[in-house]
mmCIF file of C-alpha atoms and ligand atoms in Angstrom:
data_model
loop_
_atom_site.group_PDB
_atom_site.id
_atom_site.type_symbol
_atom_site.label_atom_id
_atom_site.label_comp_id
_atom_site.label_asym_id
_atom_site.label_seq_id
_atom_site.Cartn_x
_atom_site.Cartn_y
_atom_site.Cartn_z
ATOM 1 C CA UNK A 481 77.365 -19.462 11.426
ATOM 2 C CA UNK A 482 73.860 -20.530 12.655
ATOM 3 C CA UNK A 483 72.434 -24.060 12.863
ATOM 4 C CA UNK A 484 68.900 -25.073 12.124
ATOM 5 C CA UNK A 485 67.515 -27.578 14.979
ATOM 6 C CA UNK A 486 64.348 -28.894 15.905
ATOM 7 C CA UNK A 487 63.888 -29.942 19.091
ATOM 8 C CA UNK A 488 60.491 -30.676 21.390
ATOM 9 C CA UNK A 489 60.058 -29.195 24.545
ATOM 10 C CA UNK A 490 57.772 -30.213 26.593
ATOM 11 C CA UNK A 491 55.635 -31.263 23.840
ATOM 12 C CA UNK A 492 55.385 -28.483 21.372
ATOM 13 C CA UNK A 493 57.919 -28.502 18.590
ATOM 14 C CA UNK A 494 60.245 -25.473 17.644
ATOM 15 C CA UNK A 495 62.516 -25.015 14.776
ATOM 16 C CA UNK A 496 64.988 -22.521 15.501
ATOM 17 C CA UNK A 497 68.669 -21.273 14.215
ATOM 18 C CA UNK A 498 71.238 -21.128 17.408
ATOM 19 C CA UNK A 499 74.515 -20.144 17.523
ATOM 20 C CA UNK A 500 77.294 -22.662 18.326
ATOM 21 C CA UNK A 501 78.215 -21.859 20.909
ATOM 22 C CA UNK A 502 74.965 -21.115 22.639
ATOM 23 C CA UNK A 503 73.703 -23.678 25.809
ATOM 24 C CA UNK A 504 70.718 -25.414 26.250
ATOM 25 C CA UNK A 505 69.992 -22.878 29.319
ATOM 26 C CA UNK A 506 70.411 -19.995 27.187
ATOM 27 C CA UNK A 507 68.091 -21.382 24.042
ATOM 28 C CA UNK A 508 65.253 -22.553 27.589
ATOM 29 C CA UNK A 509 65.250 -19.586 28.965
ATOM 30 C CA UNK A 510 66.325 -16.592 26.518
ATOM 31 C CA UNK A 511 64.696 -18.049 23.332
ATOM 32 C CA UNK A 512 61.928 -19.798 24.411
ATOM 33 C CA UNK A 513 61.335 -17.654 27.585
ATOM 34 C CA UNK A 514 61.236 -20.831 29.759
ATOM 35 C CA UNK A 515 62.860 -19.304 32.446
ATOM 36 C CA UNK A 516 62.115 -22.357 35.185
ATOM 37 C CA UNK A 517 65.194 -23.931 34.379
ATOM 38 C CA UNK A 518 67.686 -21.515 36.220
ATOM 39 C CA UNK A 519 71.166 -20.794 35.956
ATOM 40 C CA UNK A 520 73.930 -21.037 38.598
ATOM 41 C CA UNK A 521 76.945 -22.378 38.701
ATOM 42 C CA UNK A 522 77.347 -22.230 35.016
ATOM 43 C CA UNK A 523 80.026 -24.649 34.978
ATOM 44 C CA UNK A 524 78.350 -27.713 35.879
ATOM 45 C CA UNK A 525 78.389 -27.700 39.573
ATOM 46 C CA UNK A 526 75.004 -26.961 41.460
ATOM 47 C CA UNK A 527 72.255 -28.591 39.519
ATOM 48 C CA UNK A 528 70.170 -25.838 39.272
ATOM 49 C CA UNK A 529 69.841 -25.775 35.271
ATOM 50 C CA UNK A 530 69.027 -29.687 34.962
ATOM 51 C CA UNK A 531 66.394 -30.680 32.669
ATOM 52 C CA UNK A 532 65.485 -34.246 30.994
ATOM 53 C CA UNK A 533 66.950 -34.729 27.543
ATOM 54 C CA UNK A 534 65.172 -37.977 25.940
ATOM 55 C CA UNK A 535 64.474 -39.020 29.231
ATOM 56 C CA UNK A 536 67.743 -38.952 31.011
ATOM 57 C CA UNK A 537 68.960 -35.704 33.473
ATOM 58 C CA UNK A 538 71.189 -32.921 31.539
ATOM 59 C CA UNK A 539 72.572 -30.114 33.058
ATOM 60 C CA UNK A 540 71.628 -27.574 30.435
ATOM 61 C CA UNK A 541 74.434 -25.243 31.150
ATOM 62 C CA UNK A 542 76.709 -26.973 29.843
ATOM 63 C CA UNK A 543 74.788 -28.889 26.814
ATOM 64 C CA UNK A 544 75.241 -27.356 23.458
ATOM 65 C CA UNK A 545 72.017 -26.487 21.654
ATOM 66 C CA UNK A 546 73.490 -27.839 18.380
ATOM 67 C CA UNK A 547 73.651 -31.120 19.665
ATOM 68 C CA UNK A 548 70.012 -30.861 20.901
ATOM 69 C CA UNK A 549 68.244 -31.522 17.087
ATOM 70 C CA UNK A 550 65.864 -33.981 17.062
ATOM 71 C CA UNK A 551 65.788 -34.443 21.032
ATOM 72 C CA UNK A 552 62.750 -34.244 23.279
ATOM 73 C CA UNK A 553 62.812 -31.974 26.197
ATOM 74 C CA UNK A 554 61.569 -32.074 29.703
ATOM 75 C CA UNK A 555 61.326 -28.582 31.843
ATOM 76 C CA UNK A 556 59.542 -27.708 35.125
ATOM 77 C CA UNK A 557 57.255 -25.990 33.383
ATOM 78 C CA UNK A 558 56.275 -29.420 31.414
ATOM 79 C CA UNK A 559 55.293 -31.063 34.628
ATOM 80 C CA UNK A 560 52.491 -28.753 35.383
ATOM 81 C CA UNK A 561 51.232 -27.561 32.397
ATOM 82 C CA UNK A 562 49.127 -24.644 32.246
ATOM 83 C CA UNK A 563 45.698 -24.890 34.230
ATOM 84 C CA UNK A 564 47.046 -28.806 35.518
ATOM 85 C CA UNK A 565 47.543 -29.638 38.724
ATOM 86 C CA UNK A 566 50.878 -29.639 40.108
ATOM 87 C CA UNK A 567 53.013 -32.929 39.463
ATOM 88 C CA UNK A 568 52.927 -35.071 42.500
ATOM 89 C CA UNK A 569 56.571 -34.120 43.040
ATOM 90 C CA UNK A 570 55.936 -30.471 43.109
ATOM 91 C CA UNK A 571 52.801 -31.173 45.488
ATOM 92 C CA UNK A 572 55.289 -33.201 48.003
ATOM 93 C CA UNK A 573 58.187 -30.100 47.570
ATOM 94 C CA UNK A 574 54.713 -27.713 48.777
ATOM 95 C CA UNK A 575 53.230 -30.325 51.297
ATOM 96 C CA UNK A 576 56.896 -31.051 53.211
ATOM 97 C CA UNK A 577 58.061 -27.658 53.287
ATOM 98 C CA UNK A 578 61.011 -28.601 51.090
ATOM 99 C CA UNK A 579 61.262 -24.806 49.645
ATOM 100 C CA UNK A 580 62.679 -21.672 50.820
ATOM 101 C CA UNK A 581 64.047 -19.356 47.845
ATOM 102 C CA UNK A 582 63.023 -21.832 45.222
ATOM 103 C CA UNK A 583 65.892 -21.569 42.879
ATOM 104 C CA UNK A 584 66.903 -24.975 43.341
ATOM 105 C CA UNK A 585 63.560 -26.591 43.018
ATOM 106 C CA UNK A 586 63.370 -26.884 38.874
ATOM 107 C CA UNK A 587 66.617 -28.970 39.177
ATOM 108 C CA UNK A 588 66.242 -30.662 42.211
ATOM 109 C CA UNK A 589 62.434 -31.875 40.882
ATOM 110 C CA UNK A 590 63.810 -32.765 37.465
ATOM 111 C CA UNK A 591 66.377 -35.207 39.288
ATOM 112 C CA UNK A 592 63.944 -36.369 41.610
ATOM 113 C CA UNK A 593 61.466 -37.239 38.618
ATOM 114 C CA UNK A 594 64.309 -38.819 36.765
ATOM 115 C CA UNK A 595 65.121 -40.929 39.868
ATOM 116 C CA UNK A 596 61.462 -42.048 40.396
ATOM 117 C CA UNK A 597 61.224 -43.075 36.908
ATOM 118 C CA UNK A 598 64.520 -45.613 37.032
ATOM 119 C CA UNK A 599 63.728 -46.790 40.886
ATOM 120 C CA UNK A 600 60.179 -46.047 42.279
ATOM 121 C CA UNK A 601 61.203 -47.443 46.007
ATOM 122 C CA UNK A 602 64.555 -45.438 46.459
ATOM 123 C CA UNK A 603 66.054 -46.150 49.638
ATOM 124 C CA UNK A 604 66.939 -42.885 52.088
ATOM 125 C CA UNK A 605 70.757 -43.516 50.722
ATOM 126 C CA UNK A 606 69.400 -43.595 46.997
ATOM 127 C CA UNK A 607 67.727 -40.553 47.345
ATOM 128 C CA UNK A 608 70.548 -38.598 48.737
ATOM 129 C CA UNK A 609 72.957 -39.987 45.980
ATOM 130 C CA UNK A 610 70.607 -39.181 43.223
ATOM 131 C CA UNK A 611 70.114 -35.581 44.391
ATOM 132 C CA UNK A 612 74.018 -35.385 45.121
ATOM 133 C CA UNK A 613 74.579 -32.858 42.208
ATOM 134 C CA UNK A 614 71.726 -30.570 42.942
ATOM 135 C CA UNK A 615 72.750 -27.906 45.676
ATOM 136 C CA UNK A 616 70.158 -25.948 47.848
ATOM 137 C CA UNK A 617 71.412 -22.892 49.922
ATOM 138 C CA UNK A 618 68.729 -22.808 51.720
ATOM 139 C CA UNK A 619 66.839 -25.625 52.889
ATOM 140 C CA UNK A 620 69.470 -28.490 54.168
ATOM 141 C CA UNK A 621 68.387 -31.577 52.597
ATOM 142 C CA UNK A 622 66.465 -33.104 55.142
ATOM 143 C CA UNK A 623 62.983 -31.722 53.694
ATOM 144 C CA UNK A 624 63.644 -32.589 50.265
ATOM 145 C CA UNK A 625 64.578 -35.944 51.079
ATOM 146 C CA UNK A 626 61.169 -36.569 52.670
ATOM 147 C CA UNK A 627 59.387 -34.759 49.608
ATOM 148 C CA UNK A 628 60.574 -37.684 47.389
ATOM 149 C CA UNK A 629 59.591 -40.163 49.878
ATOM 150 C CA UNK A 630 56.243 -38.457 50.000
ATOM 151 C CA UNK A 631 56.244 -38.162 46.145
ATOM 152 C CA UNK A 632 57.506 -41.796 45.335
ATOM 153 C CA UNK A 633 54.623 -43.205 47.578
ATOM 154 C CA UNK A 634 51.816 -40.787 45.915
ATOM 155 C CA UNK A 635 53.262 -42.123 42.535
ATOM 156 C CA UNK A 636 53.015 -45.653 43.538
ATOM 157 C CA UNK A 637 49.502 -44.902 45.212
ATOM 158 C CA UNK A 638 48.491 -43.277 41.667
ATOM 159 C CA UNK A 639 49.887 -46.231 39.654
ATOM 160 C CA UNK A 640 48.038 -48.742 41.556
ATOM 161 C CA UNK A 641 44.464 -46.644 41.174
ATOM 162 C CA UNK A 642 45.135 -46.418 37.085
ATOM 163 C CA UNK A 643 46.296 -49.773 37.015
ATOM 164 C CA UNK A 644 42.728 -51.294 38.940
ATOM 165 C CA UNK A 645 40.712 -48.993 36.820
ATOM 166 C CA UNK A 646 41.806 -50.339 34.052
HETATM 167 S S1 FES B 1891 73.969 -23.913 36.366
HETATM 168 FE FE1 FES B 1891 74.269 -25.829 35.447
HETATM 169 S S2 FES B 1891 75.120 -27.041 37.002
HETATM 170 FE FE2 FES B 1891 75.005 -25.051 37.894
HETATM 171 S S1 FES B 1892 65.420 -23.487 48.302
HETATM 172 FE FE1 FES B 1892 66.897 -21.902 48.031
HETATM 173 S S2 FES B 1892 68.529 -22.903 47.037
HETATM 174 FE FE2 FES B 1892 67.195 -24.502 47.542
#
């Protein structure tokens, strides 16, 4: 039997019927052809398919669609619209070389937004622990560390400038 849900992601609304049993990965990147948000592990393991949900980090693998109605969503693809800029946390991934194959990235910026949002100033320690559940092959950890450090500060440095122009 299909179910009817609505859900908004990254700012446009769709209405569509899912199965039951079908993911939140599957709906992102097979039905709405937001393929961004990749899949690994499948079972909940490397990070690679996380995504905000209302604000708060979701591994989409392993998040029903049916229990997404009503629920705003947040892909890579939503932090850089079309024709934007890049989001100050893809420009620091770019800038500190924090990318090799890429098919991390989606996730790991996803967390790293989500983490910027609950604790601007993360400690070294913070940022590790909040990127904990997002595993890159390829890079070691060291760059992506520093591209949050870069990204929290140009954040920060952004707040300040709307806040005195205000
Ligand atoms: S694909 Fe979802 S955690 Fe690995
Ligand atoms: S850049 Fe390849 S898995 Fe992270």
């Amino acid at each position: 039997m299909m179910h009817k849900i609505s859900i908004k992601v990254n700012g446009d609304l769709y209405v569509l019927s899912v199965e039951p049993w079908k993911t939140l990965n599957q709906v992102l990147r097979e039905d709405l052809n937001l393929t961004g948000t990749k899949l690994g592990c499948g079972t909940g393991d490397c990070g690679a398919c996380t995504v905000l949900v209302d604000g708060r980090s979701v591994t989409s693998c392993l998040t029903l669609a049916v229990e997404m109605d009503g629920k705003e969503i947040l892909t890579v693809e939503g932090l850089a619209p079309a024709g934007e800029e890049l989001h100050p946390i893809q420009r620091a991934f770019v800038e500190k070389g924090a990318i090799q194959c890429g098919y991390c990235t989606p996730g790991m910026e996803l967390s790293a937004l989500y983490l910027l949002k609950n604790n601007p100033s993360p400690s070294e320690a913070e940022i590790r622990e909040a990127l904990s559940g997002n595993l890159c092959r390829c890079t070691g950890y060291n760059k992506i560390v520093e591209a949050v450090q870069w990204a929290a500060k140009e954040l920060k440095a952004e707040k300040s400038k709307s806040t005195r122009s205000k």
